Amino acid sequence: MANIMRTLTVNLGARSYPIHLGEALLPRAGDLIKQVGCGEKVGIVTNPKVAELYLATVEASLRRSGFHVATVVLPEGEAHKNLDSLATIYDRLIAERFDRSSCIMALGGGVIGDMAGFAAATFLRGIPYVQVPTTLLAQVDSSVGGKTGVNHREGKNLIGVFYQPRLVIIDVDALSTLPTRELVAGLAEVIKYGVIADPKLFGLLEERLDRVLALDRELLVEVIAASCAIKATVVEQDEREQDYRSVLNFGHTVGHALEALTGYTELLHGEAVAIGMVQAATISARQGLCDEKSLSRISGLIEKAGLPTKVPSNVGLKELVWGMEVDKKSIGGKIKFVLCRGIGATEFQRFSAAEIVAQLAA
Ligand code: NAD
Ligand code: GLY
């Protein structure tokens, strides 16, 4: 049977790009990159875990297509999403005499994708880059939409730019090696897309969650395609998050605060967002926007996926207020909070952090 491959497009005028999604795409990376017109050099940015699993396949594919390959293996983990890692990338590109036609490939999860994208945006004032996401979170979220950057010791993602990739290659086969906890955390973002924009996707997850978790390839392609299509539509309307793109932050206001308050070690991003989504849906119900049945379906699906739904007991309500107040997206003390109108529609309301917590405690 032929391998599945689907192509979506992110329509942004001159900055439009395809997302190729399917099976056995890593061995075809060279050909797919050739089609978007990169020069003769490709710099792969990855980490040791992903390198061990997929680097040989990708390097071989690029070489078969005639590319000169330079690989930068950065240390593993969020703690290395910083300016030191960027310096390592720049040093290597300069040593290899990369020019403006050369291309960077991000091979890994969101940490690698954000750093490689930022390096591409800034090296020689901008060279093309390709996202090859290998976690579910990166496949449905961080590889699409052009947010790139690194952390500062004072906070996450404080240094960054919007810079769209030239191409996204999503190979669902890479998910077979992903630890289950990471897979489930990525699923939280898929559930988010269902809640904010796609009741059909939400229903599909409710019905076939066990098959998604069993990595049914056809189903994975369907849910990842639905997720990327929603992200693309949002980004097409508001590329630089002036307004509507904040809809993607459903569950993230409380989620980001919980990640920060638990030192970025206790909860994975998707787990924190899962808790945040249940809290946002609860507030939506209190505001009369979300009916009780939808609220129970949202918390039910999150729980069934194996994700947490409750604020951890070691986080007090006062701390939660503080955690949200320092959110970099708060303006004049008010946070643009995303509420859901049942499943498939949203509404923004401005609340102070104290008002959010008061509604949770009510
Ligand atoms: P990650 O990049 O840290 O990857 C999670 C873990 O999985 C790592 O240990 C990684 O080495 C490993 N891994 C990656 N692919 C694997 C595979 N196929 N098999 C086995 N192990 C594999 O985490 P993530 O959840 O992918 O991304 C989180 C990052 O993404 C954060 O830095 C966050 O700020 C960023 N992010 C960015 C955006 C955006 O729009 N740019 C959106 C959401 C999150
Ligand atoms: N991850 C949210 C966004 O890309 O806007």
mmCIF file of C-alpha atoms and ligand atoms in Angstrom:
data_model
loop_
_atom_site.group_PDB
_atom_site.id
_atom_site.type_symbol
_atom_site.label_atom_id
_atom_site.label_comp_id
_atom_site.label_asym_id
_atom_site.label_seq_id
_atom_site.Cartn_x
_atom_site.Cartn_y
_atom_site.Cartn_z
ATOM 1 C CA MET A 1 0.000 0.000 0.000
ATOM 2 C CA ALA A 2 1.309 3.482 -0.890
ATOM 3 C CA ASN A 3 2.414 5.742 1.941
ATOM 4 C CA ILE A 4 0.013 8.509 2.901
ATOM 5 C CA MET A 5 1.039 12.096 2.107
ATOM 6 C CA ARG A 6 -1.120 15.207 2.294
ATOM 7 C CA THR A 7 -0.158 18.801 1.633
ATOM 8 C CA LEU A 8 -1.697 21.878 3.236
ATOM 9 C CA THR A 9 -0.697 25.477 2.557
ATOM 10 C CA VAL A 10 -0.215 28.371 4.928
ATOM 11 C CA ASN A 11 -1.342 31.292 2.781
ATOM 12 C CA LEU A 12 0.658 34.391 3.636
ATOM 13 C CA GLY A 13 1.258 35.975 0.233
ATOM 14 C CA ALA A 14 4.964 35.952 -0.599
ATOM 15 C CA ARG A 15 5.635 34.118 2.675
ATOM 16 C CA SER A 16 3.233 31.228 1.926
ATOM 17 C CA TYR A 17 4.526 27.702 2.479
ATOM 18 C CA PRO A 18 3.475 24.070 2.226
ATOM 19 C CA ILE A 19 3.068 21.607 5.090
ATOM 20 C CA HIS A 20 3.708 18.064 3.865
ATOM 21 C CA LEU A 21 2.212 15.546 6.245
ATOM 22 C CA GLY A 22 2.312 11.768 6.101
ATOM 23 C CA GLU A 23 4.277 8.556 6.519
ATOM 24 C CA ALA A 24 7.900 7.862 5.591
ATOM 25 C CA LEU A 25 8.676 11.503 4.822
ATOM 26 C CA LEU A 26 12.030 11.751 6.634
ATOM 27 C CA PRO A 27 13.730 9.617 3.958
ATOM 28 C CA ARG A 28 12.241 12.000 1.361
ATOM 29 C CA ALA A 29 13.334 15.224 3.107
ATOM 30 C CA GLY A 30 16.024 15.986 0.510
ATOM 31 C CA ASP A 31 13.616 15.835 -2.438
ATOM 32 C CA LEU A 32 10.950 17.860 -0.647
ATOM 33 C CA ILE A 33 13.457 20.589 0.279
ATOM 34 C CA LYS A 34 14.786 20.676 -3.258
ATOM 35 C CA GLN A 35 11.276 21.561 -4.459
ATOM 36 C CA VAL A 36 11.231 24.791 -2.408
ATOM 37 C CA GLY A 37 14.493 26.027 -3.828
ATOM 38 C CA CYS A 38 17.132 25.977 -1.093
ATOM 39 C CA GLY A 39 20.751 26.566 -2.138
ATOM 40 C CA GLU A 40 23.360 23.839 -1.955
ATOM 41 C CA LYS A 41 23.991 23.905 1.818
ATOM 42 C CA VAL A 42 21.670 22.704 4.564
ATOM 43 C CA GLY A 43 22.494 23.108 8.270
ATOM 44 C CA ILE A 44 20.626 20.570 10.390
ATOM 45 C CA VAL A 45 19.962 21.689 13.964
ATOM 46 C CA THR A 46 19.014 18.862 16.312
ATOM 47 C CA ASN A 47 19.724 17.338 19.755
ATOM 48 C CA PRO A 48 21.425 14.074 20.805
ATOM 49 C CA LYS A 49 18.184 12.088 21.365
ATOM 50 C CA VAL A 50 16.684 12.974 18.000
ATOM 51 C CA ALA A 51 20.056 12.670 16.269
ATOM 52 C CA GLU A 52 20.431 9.103 17.462
ATOM 53 C CA LEU A 53 17.024 8.192 16.070
ATOM 54 C CA TYR A 54 16.673 10.140 12.823
ATOM 55 C CA LEU A 55 19.799 12.066 11.845
ATOM 56 C CA ALA A 56 21.356 9.366 9.663
ATOM 57 C CA THR A 57 18.134 8.996 7.629
ATOM 58 C CA VAL A 58 17.782 12.732 7.097
ATOM 59 C CA GLU A 59 21.461 13.361 6.316
ATOM 60 C CA ALA A 60 21.453 10.502 3.792
ATOM 61 C CA SER A 61 18.330 11.860 2.132
ATOM 62 C CA LEU A 62 19.808 15.366 1.842
ATOM 63 C CA ARG A 63 23.079 14.021 0.414
ATOM 64 C CA ARG A 64 21.209 11.885 -2.123
ATOM 65 C CA SER A 65 19.526 15.083 -3.300
ATOM 66 C CA GLY A 66 22.918 16.733 -3.723
ATOM 67 C CA PHE A 67 23.023 18.980 -0.645
ATOM 68 C CA HIS A 68 26.162 19.744 1.357
ATOM 69 C CA VAL A 69 25.163 18.996 4.962
ATOM 70 C CA ALA A 70 26.498 20.519 8.205
ATOM 71 C CA THR A 71 24.952 19.257 11.431
ATOM 72 C CA VAL A 72 24.796 21.075 14.765
ATOM 73 C CA VAL A 73 23.843 18.854 17.724
ATOM 74 C CA LEU A 74 22.771 21.075 20.621
ATOM 75 C CA PRO A 75 22.422 19.816 24.191
ATOM 76 C CA GLU A 76 19.017 18.364 25.065
ATOM 77 C CA GLY A 77 16.317 20.324 26.846
ATOM 78 C CA GLU A 78 14.516 23.594 27.496
ATOM 79 C CA ALA A 79 17.404 24.762 29.737
ATOM 80 C CA HIS A 80 19.529 25.037 26.579
ATOM 81 C CA LYS A 81 17.006 27.112 24.629
ATOM 82 C CA ASN A 82 19.206 30.158 25.051
ATOM 83 C CA LEU A 83 21.667 32.544 23.437
ATOM 84 C CA ASP A 84 24.613 30.182 24.059
ATOM 85 C CA SER A 85 23.019 27.550 21.835
ATOM 86 C CA LEU A 86 22.374 30.185 19.185
ATOM 87 C CA ALA A 87 26.059 31.141 19.271
ATOM 88 C CA THR A 88 26.922 27.482 18.634
ATOM 89 C CA ILE A 89 24.683 27.503 15.543
ATOM 90 C CA TYR A 90 26.076 30.795 14.197
ATOM 91 C CA ASP A 91 29.692 29.657 14.759
ATOM 92 C CA ARG A 92 29.104 26.519 12.728
ATOM 93 C CA LEU A 93 27.279 28.287 9.872
ATOM 94 C CA ILE A 94 30.102 30.823 9.619
ATOM 95 C CA ALA A 95 32.760 28.088 9.693
ATOM 96 C CA GLU A 96 30.891 26.257 6.900
ATOM 97 C CA ARG A 97 30.605 29.502 4.899
ATOM 98 C CA PHE A 98 26.826 29.458 4.690
ATOM 99 C CA ASP A 99 25.399 32.192 2.471
ATOM 100 C CA ARG A 100 21.972 33.722 1.997
ATOM 101 C CA SER A 101 20.848 30.864 -0.250
ATOM 102 C CA SER A 102 21.783 28.242 2.346
ATOM 103 C CA CYS A 103 19.085 26.705 4.447
ATOM 104 C CA ILE A 104 18.589 25.588 8.064
ATOM 105 C CA MET A 105 16.591 22.514 9.041
ATOM 106 C CA ALA A 106 15.068 22.163 12.519
ATOM 107 C CA LEU A 107 14.985 18.430 13.274
ATOM 108 C CA GLY A 108 13.349 17.891 16.653
ATOM 109 C CA GLY A 109 10.659 19.130 19.014
ATOM 110 C CA GLY A 110 9.596 22.680 19.779
ATOM 111 C CA VAL A 111 12.804 23.559 21.614
ATOM 112 C CA ILE A 112 14.917 22.846 18.537
ATOM 113 C CA GLY A 113 12.311 24.372 16.185
ATOM 114 C CA ASP A 114 12.171 27.684 18.055
ATOM 115 C CA MET A 115 15.974 28.002 18.203
ATOM 116 C CA ALA A 116 16.689 26.932 14.627
ATOM 117 C CA GLY A 117 13.969 29.307 13.384
ATOM 118 C CA PHE A 118 15.456 32.206 15.335
ATOM 119 C CA ALA A 119 18.941 31.404 14.021
ATOM 120 C CA ALA A 120 17.554 31.377 10.464
ATOM 121 C CA ALA A 121 15.758 34.697 11.030
ATOM 122 C CA THR A 122 18.903 36.424 12.235
ATOM 123 C CA PHE A 123 21.831 34.807 10.387
ATOM 124 C CA LEU A 124 22.875 37.102 7.501
ATOM 125 C CA ARG A 125 19.629 39.025 8.256
ATOM 126 C CA GLY A 126 17.550 35.995 7.365
ATOM 127 C CA ILE A 127 18.034 32.728 5.495
ATOM 128 C CA PRO A 128 15.391 30.082 4.633
ATOM 129 C CA TYR A 129 14.543 27.328 7.096
ATOM 130 C CA VAL A 130 12.559 24.135 7.121
ATOM 131 C CA GLN A 131 10.700 22.718 10.113
ATOM 132 C CA VAL A 132 10.896 18.946 10.551
ATOM 133 C CA PRO A 133 8.994 18.480 13.820
ATOM 134 C CA THR A 134 9.371 15.151 15.650
ATOM 135 C CA THR A 135 7.075 15.626 18.682
ATOM 136 C CA LEU A 136 3.290 15.790 18.444
ATOM 137 C CA LEU A 137 3.341 19.238 20.049
ATOM 138 C CA ALA A 138 5.760 20.510 17.420
ATOM 139 C CA GLN A 139 3.808 18.829 14.589
ATOM 140 C CA VAL A 140 0.485 20.449 15.516
ATOM 141 C CA ASP A 141 1.671 23.735 16.952
ATOM 142 C CA SER A 142 5.212 25.085 17.139
ATOM 143 C CA SER A 143 6.386 24.173 13.605
ATOM 144 C CA VAL A 144 3.573 26.183 12.007
ATOM 145 C CA GLY A 145 3.095 29.927 12.299
ATOM 146 C CA GLY A 146 6.587 31.340 12.513
ATOM 147 C CA LYS A 147 7.035 32.054 16.214
ATOM 148 C CA THR A 148 10.752 31.623 16.897
ATOM 149 C CA GLY A 149 12.946 32.507 19.833
ATOM 150 C CA VAL A 150 14.869 31.622 22.941
ATOM 151 C CA ASN A 151 14.441 32.006 26.689
ATOM 152 C CA HIS A 152 16.052 34.613 28.954
ATOM 153 C CA ARG A 153 16.886 33.851 32.593
ATOM 154 C CA GLU A 154 13.993 36.176 33.506
ATOM 155 C CA GLY A 155 11.418 34.292 31.445
ATOM 156 C CA LYS A 156 10.470 31.955 28.627
ATOM 157 C CA ASN A 157 10.528 33.040 24.971
ATOM 158 C CA LEU A 158 11.405 36.647 25.870
ATOM 159 C CA ILE A 159 13.736 36.997 22.879
ATOM 160 C CA GLY A 160 12.262 36.163 19.498
ATOM 161 C CA VAL A 161 10.797 37.149 16.153
ATOM 162 C CA PHE A 162 8.037 36.071 13.827
ATOM 163 C CA TYR A 163 9.732 34.375 10.888
ATOM 164 C CA GLN A 164 7.921 31.853 8.722
ATOM 165 C CA PRO A 165 9.578 28.630 7.530
ATOM 166 C CA ARG A 166 9.887 27.838 3.826
ATOM 167 C CA LEU A 167 8.450 24.362 4.347
ATOM 168 C CA VAL A 168 7.166 22.042 7.093
ATOM 169 C CA ILE A 169 7.698 18.271 6.805
ATOM 170 C CA ILE A 170 5.650 16.227 9.290
ATOM 171 C CA ASP A 171 6.462 12.524 9.379
ATOM 172 C CA VAL A 172 4.035 10.750 11.701
ATOM 173 C CA ASP A 173 6.413 7.769 11.862
ATOM 174 C CA ALA A 174 8.655 9.851 14.159
ATOM 175 C CA LEU A 175 5.956 9.679 16.831
ATOM 176 C CA SER A 176 6.610 5.951 17.285
ATOM 177 C CA THR A 177 9.682 6.696 19.420
ATOM 178 C CA LEU A 178 8.161 9.554 21.404
ATOM 179 C CA PRO A 179 7.652 8.803 25.124
ATOM 180 C CA THR A 180 3.918 8.345 25.847
ATOM 181 C CA ARG A 181 3.904 11.253 28.303
ATOM 182 C CA GLU A 182 5.177 13.601 25.538
ATOM 183 C CA LEU A 183 2.633 12.214 23.054
ATOM 184 C CA VAL A 184 -0.237 12.775 25.477
ATOM 185 C CA ALA A 185 1.020 16.292 26.273
ATOM 186 C CA GLY A 186 0.936 17.080 22.536
ATOM 187 C CA LEU A 187 -2.594 15.749 22.398
ATOM 188 C CA ALA A 188 -3.665 18.549 24.748
ATOM 189 C CA GLU A 189 -3.021 21.032 21.898
ATOM 190 C CA VAL A 190 -5.060 18.858 19.506
ATOM 191 C CA ILE A 191 -7.954 18.865 21.999
ATOM 192 C CA LYS A 192 -7.544 22.657 22.181
ATOM 193 C CA TYR A 193 -8.094 22.973 18.415
ATOM 194 C CA GLY A 194 -11.266 20.899 18.757
ATOM 195 C CA VAL A 195 -12.601 23.145 21.515
ATOM 196 C CA ILE A 196 -11.764 26.460 19.855
ATOM 197 C CA ALA A 197 -12.719 25.677 16.270
ATOM 198 C CA ASP A 198 -13.650 22.136 15.296
ATOM 199 C CA PRO A 199 -16.455 20.119 16.933
ATOM 200 C CA LYS A 200 -15.870 17.331 14.357
ATOM 201 C CA LEU A 201 -12.230 16.956 15.425
ATOM 202 C CA PHE A 202 -13.338 16.982 19.068
ATOM 203 C CA GLY A 203 -15.918 14.242 18.364
ATOM 204 C CA LEU A 204 -13.353 12.180 16.456
ATOM 205 C CA LEU A 205 -11.001 12.335 19.443
ATOM 206 C CA GLU A 206 -13.804 11.292 21.784
ATOM 207 C CA GLU A 207 -14.648 8.316 19.593
ATOM 208 C CA ARG A 208 -11.203 7.137 18.577
ATOM 209 C CA LEU A 209 -8.830 8.284 21.298
ATOM 210 C CA ASP A 210 -7.531 4.761 21.860
ATOM 211 C CA ARG A 211 -6.571 4.480 18.166
ATOM 212 C CA VAL A 212 -4.804 7.856 18.255
ATOM 213 C CA LEU A 213 -2.826 6.747 21.310
ATOM 214 C CA ALA A 214 -2.057 3.466 19.525
ATOM 215 C CA LEU A 215 -0.541 5.614 16.746
ATOM 216 C CA ASP A 216 -2.947 4.593 13.983
ATOM 217 C CA ARG A 217 -1.155 6.305 11.065
ATOM 218 C CA GLU A 218 -4.233 7.223 9.042
ATOM 219 C CA LEU A 219 -5.947 8.711 12.065
ATOM 220 C CA LEU A 220 -2.814 10.578 13.134
ATOM 221 C CA VAL A 221 -2.588 12.159 9.701
ATOM 222 C CA GLU A 222 -6.252 13.153 9.948
ATOM 223 C CA VAL A 223 -5.998 14.783 13.387
ATOM 224 C CA ILE A 224 -2.661 16.475 12.699
ATOM 225 C CA ALA A 225 -3.962 17.800 9.366
ATOM 226 C CA ALA A 226 -7.105 19.147 11.059
ATOM 227 C CA SER A 227 -4.945 20.805 13.744
ATOM 228 C CA CYS A 228 -2.499 22.356 11.269
ATOM 229 C CA ALA A 229 -5.373 23.585 9.099
ATOM 230 C CA ILE A 230 -6.873 25.443 12.066
ATOM 231 C CA LYS A 231 -3.505 26.888 13.066
ATOM 232 C CA ALA A 232 -2.879 27.977 9.464
ATOM 233 C CA THR A 233 -6.273 29.704 9.246
ATOM 234 C CA VAL A 234 -5.640 31.601 12.480
ATOM 235 C CA VAL A 235 -2.110 32.623 11.438
ATOM 236 C CA GLU A 236 -3.351 33.714 7.997
ATOM 237 C CA GLN A 237 -5.784 36.102 9.716
ATOM 238 C CA ASP A 238 -3.359 37.505 12.281
ATOM 239 C CA GLU A 239 0.241 36.512 11.634
ATOM 240 C CA ARG A 240 1.815 38.699 14.332
ATOM 241 C CA GLU A 241 -0.710 38.168 17.105
ATOM 242 C CA GLN A 242 -2.162 41.648 17.039
ATOM 243 C CA ASP A 243 -5.532 40.268 18.025
ATOM 244 C CA TYR A 244 -7.225 37.042 16.863
ATOM 245 C CA ARG A 245 -4.157 34.768 17.075
ATOM 246 C CA SER A 246 -4.558 34.921 20.868
ATOM 247 C CA VAL A 247 -7.409 32.434 20.414
ATOM 248 C CA LEU A 248 -4.622 29.821 20.334
ATOM 249 C CA ASN A 249 -3.966 30.732 23.969
ATOM 250 C CA PHE A 250 -7.117 28.936 25.127
ATOM 251 C CA GLY A 251 -6.068 27.242 28.383
ATOM 252 C CA HIS A 252 -2.656 28.927 28.259
ATOM 253 C CA THR A 253 -3.252 31.798 30.738
ATOM 254 C CA VAL A 254 -3.616 29.426 33.675
ATOM 255 C CA GLY A 255 -1.316 26.892 31.953
ATOM 256 C CA HIS A 256 1.650 29.279 31.639
ATOM 257 C CA ALA A 257 1.218 30.386 35.261
ATOM 258 C CA LEU A 258 1.229 26.760 36.446
ATOM 259 C CA GLU A 259 4.350 25.953 34.423
ATOM 260 C CA ALA A 260 6.168 28.928 35.930
ATOM 261 C CA LEU A 261 4.939 28.272 39.489
ATOM 262 C CA THR A 262 6.068 24.648 39.329
ATOM 263 C CA GLY A 263 9.496 25.650 38.039
ATOM 264 C CA TYR A 264 9.011 24.218 34.506
ATOM 265 C CA THR A 265 9.887 20.791 35.916
ATOM 266 C CA GLU A 266 6.687 19.290 37.311
ATOM 267 C CA LEU A 267 4.349 19.740 34.367
ATOM 268 C CA LEU A 268 4.945 19.455 30.639
ATOM 269 C CA HIS A 269 3.526 22.376 28.638
ATOM 270 C CA GLY A 270 0.597 20.303 27.340
ATOM 271 C CA GLU A 271 -0.218 19.053 30.833
ATOM 272 C CA ALA A 272 -0.337 22.612 32.179
ATOM 273 C CA VAL A 273 -2.492 23.660 29.209
ATOM 274 C CA ALA A 274 -4.838 20.715 29.874
ATOM 275 C CA ILE A 275 -5.459 21.990 33.408
ATOM 276 C CA GLY A 276 -5.796 25.525 32.038
ATOM 277 C CA MET A 277 -8.398 24.403 29.487
ATOM 278 C CA VAL A 278 -10.563 22.802 32.164
ATOM 279 C CA GLN A 279 -10.316 26.012 34.229
ATOM 280 C CA ALA A 280 -11.105 28.194 31.188
ATOM 281 C CA ALA A 281 -14.100 26.015 30.305
ATOM 282 C CA THR A 282 -15.270 26.192 33.935
ATOM 283 C CA ILE A 283 -15.110 30.009 33.867
ATOM 284 C CA SER A 284 -16.895 29.962 30.489
ATOM 285 C CA ALA A 285 -19.695 27.924 32.089
ATOM 286 C CA ARG A 286 -19.869 30.375 35.030
ATOM 287 C CA GLN A 287 -20.184 33.214 32.498
ATOM 288 C CA GLY A 288 -23.113 31.398 30.846
ATOM 289 C CA LEU A 289 -21.153 30.831 27.619
ATOM 290 C CA CYS A 290 -20.473 27.123 27.874
ATOM 291 C CA ASP A 291 -23.285 24.666 28.664
ATOM 292 C CA GLU A 292 -22.704 22.038 31.364
ATOM 293 C CA LYS A 293 -22.698 19.191 28.830
ATOM 294 C CA SER A 294 -19.867 20.771 26.802
ATOM 295 C CA LEU A 295 -17.929 21.475 29.998
ATOM 296 C CA SER A 296 -18.237 17.868 31.029
ATOM 297 C CA ARG A 297 -17.226 16.648 27.529
ATOM 298 C CA ILE A 298 -14.120 18.886 27.615
ATOM 299 C CA SER A 299 -12.966 17.773 31.054
ATOM 300 C CA GLY A 300 -13.986 14.179 30.219
ATOM 301 C CA LEU A 301 -11.852 14.005 27.070
ATOM 302 C CA ILE A 302 -8.870 15.622 28.797
ATOM 303 C CA GLU A 303 -9.106 13.108 31.628
ATOM 304 C CA LYS A 304 -9.599 10.164 29.248
ATOM 305 C CA ALA A 305 -6.441 11.191 27.394
ATOM 306 C CA GLY A 306 -4.536 10.772 30.660
ATOM 307 C CA LEU A 307 -3.998 14.496 31.168
ATOM 308 C CA PRO A 308 -4.374 16.318 34.495
ATOM 309 C CA THR A 309 -7.465 18.484 35.046
ATOM 310 C CA LYS A 310 -6.897 20.040 38.477
ATOM 311 C CA VAL A 311 -4.586 22.789 39.717
ATOM 312 C CA PRO A 312 -1.828 20.954 41.639
ATOM 313 C CA SER A 313 -2.379 21.029 45.399
ATOM 314 C CA ASN A 314 1.009 22.691 45.976
ATOM 315 C CA VAL A 315 -0.135 25.788 44.036
ATOM 316 C CA GLY A 316 -2.233 28.156 46.161
ATOM 317 C CA LEU A 317 -4.801 30.578 44.741
ATOM 318 C CA LYS A 318 -2.710 33.618 45.748
ATOM 319 C CA GLU A 319 0.266 32.187 43.913
ATOM 320 C CA LEU A 320 -1.883 31.537 40.863
ATOM 321 C CA VAL A 321 -2.914 35.225 40.808
ATOM 322 C CA TRP A 322 0.756 36.221 41.000
ATOM 323 C CA GLY A 323 1.675 33.696 38.290
ATOM 324 C CA MET A 324 -0.857 35.201 35.893
ATOM 325 C CA GLU A 325 -0.007 38.821 36.733
ATOM 326 C CA VAL A 326 3.536 38.409 35.440
ATOM 327 C CA ASP A 327 2.258 36.986 32.117
ATOM 328 C CA LYS A 328 3.978 38.971 29.369
ATOM 329 C CA LYS A 329 0.677 39.234 27.489
ATOM 330 C CA SER A 330 -1.122 41.135 30.276
ATOM 331 C CA ILE A 331 -1.878 44.780 29.361
ATOM 332 C CA GLY A 332 -2.783 47.411 31.984
ATOM 333 C CA GLY A 333 -3.390 44.698 34.569
ATOM 334 C CA LYS A 334 -5.990 42.973 32.383
ATOM 335 C CA ILE A 335 -5.449 39.659 30.654
ATOM 336 C CA LYS A 336 -7.123 38.858 27.341
ATOM 337 C CA PHE A 337 -8.755 35.611 28.432
ATOM 338 C CA VAL A 338 -10.068 33.076 25.907
ATOM 339 C CA LEU A 339 -13.455 31.612 26.824
ATOM 340 C CA CYS A 340 -15.262 28.853 24.940
ATOM 341 C CA ARG A 341 -18.821 29.032 23.721
ATOM 342 C CA GLY A 342 -19.519 25.322 23.997
ATOM 343 C CA ILE A 343 -17.299 23.273 21.678
ATOM 344 C CA GLY A 344 -16.101 24.907 18.460
ATOM 345 C CA ALA A 345 -16.412 28.650 19.190
ATOM 346 C CA THR A 346 -14.695 31.186 21.433
ATOM 347 C CA GLU A 347 -14.951 34.669 22.862
ATOM 348 C CA PHE A 348 -12.357 37.012 24.396
ATOM 349 C CA GLN A 349 -12.939 38.802 27.687
ATOM 350 C CA ARG A 350 -10.563 40.962 29.698
ATOM 351 C CA PHE A 351 -10.099 39.937 33.325
ATOM 352 C CA SER A 352 -7.559 40.762 36.008
ATOM 353 C CA ALA A 353 -5.684 37.745 37.387
ATOM 354 C CA ALA A 354 -7.618 38.138 40.673
ATOM 355 C CA GLU A 355 -10.942 38.041 38.780
ATOM 356 C CA ILE A 356 -9.921 34.830 37.015
ATOM 357 C CA VAL A 357 -8.960 33.135 40.256
ATOM 358 C CA ALA A 358 -12.094 34.418 42.034
ATOM 359 C CA GLN A 359 -14.237 32.735 39.361
ATOM 360 C CA LEU A 360 -12.353 29.473 39.847
ATOM 361 C CA ALA A 361 -12.766 29.606 43.602
ATOM 362 C CA ALA A 362 -16.500 30.475 43.415
HETATM 363 P P1 NAD B 1 10.934 19.306 23.284
HETATM 364 O O1 NAD B 1 11.401 19.935 22.067
HETATM 365 O O2 NAD B 1 11.701 19.531 24.530
HETATM 366 O O3 NAD B 1 10.800 17.735 23.032
HETATM 367 C C1 NAD B 1 10.334 16.908 24.083
HETATM 368 C C2 NAD B 1 11.280 15.734 24.315
HETATM 369 O O4 NAD B 1 11.098 14.780 23.263
HETATM 370 C C3 NAD B 1 12.743 16.091 24.283
HETATM 371 O O5 NAD B 1 13.398 15.301 25.252
HETATM 372 C C4 NAD B 1 13.202 15.676 22.880
HETATM 373 O O6 NAD B 1 14.560 15.393 22.810
HETATM 374 C C5 NAD B 1 12.361 14.440 22.687
HETATM 375 N N1 NAD B 1 12.053 14.047 21.313
HETATM 376 C C6 NAD B 1 11.755 14.845 20.257
HETATM 377 N N2 NAD B 1 11.343 14.098 19.232
HETATM 378 C C7 NAD B 1 11.402 12.816 19.616
HETATM 379 C C8 NAD B 1 11.085 11.585 18.990
HETATM 380 N N3 NAD B 1 10.543 11.536 17.775
HETATM 381 N N4 NAD B 1 11.305 10.441 19.676
HETATM 382 C C9 NAD B 1 11.779 10.476 20.957
HETATM 383 N N5 NAD B 1 12.058 11.612 21.610
HETATM 384 C C10 NAD B 1 11.872 12.761 20.950
HETATM 385 O O7 NAD B 1 9.426 19.727 23.639
HETATM 386 P P2 NAD B 1 8.165 20.088 22.741
HETATM 387 O O8 NAD B 1 7.006 19.796 23.597
HETATM 388 O O9 NAD B 1 8.246 19.515 21.382
HETATM 389 O O10 NAD B 1 8.305 21.669 22.559
HETATM 390 C C11 NAD B 1 8.281 22.540 23.661
HETATM 391 C C12 NAD B 1 8.886 23.853 23.227
HETATM 392 O O11 NAD B 1 8.113 24.378 22.163
HETATM 393 C C13 NAD B 1 8.938 24.913 24.295
HETATM 394 O O12 NAD B 1 10.207 25.526 24.271
HETATM 395 C C14 NAD B 1 7.875 25.913 23.879
HETATM 396 O O13 NAD B 1 8.184 27.233 24.277
HETATM 397 C C15 NAD B 1 7.895 25.766 22.385
HETATM 398 N N6 NAD B 1 6.650 26.121 21.707
HETATM 399 C C16 NAD B 1 6.716 26.953 20.651
HETATM 400 C C17 NAD B 1 5.578 27.294 19.961
HETATM 401 C C18 NAD B 1 5.664 28.171 18.740
HETATM 402 O O14 NAD B 1 4.621 28.563 18.216
HETATM 403 N N7 NAD B 1 6.833 28.468 18.264
HETATM 404 C C19 NAD B 1 4.338 26.756 20.341
HETATM 405 C C20 NAD B 1 4.303 25.893 21.435
HETATM 406 C C21 NAD B 1 5.459 25.568 22.113
HETATM 407 N N1 GLY B 2 1.445 28.571 20.033
HETATM 408 C C1 GLY B 2 0.614 29.708 19.840
HETATM 409 C C2 GLY B 2 0.919 30.471 18.602
HETATM 410 O O1 GLY B 2 1.655 30.019 17.746
HETATM 411 O O2 GLY B 2 0.450 31.556 18.449
#
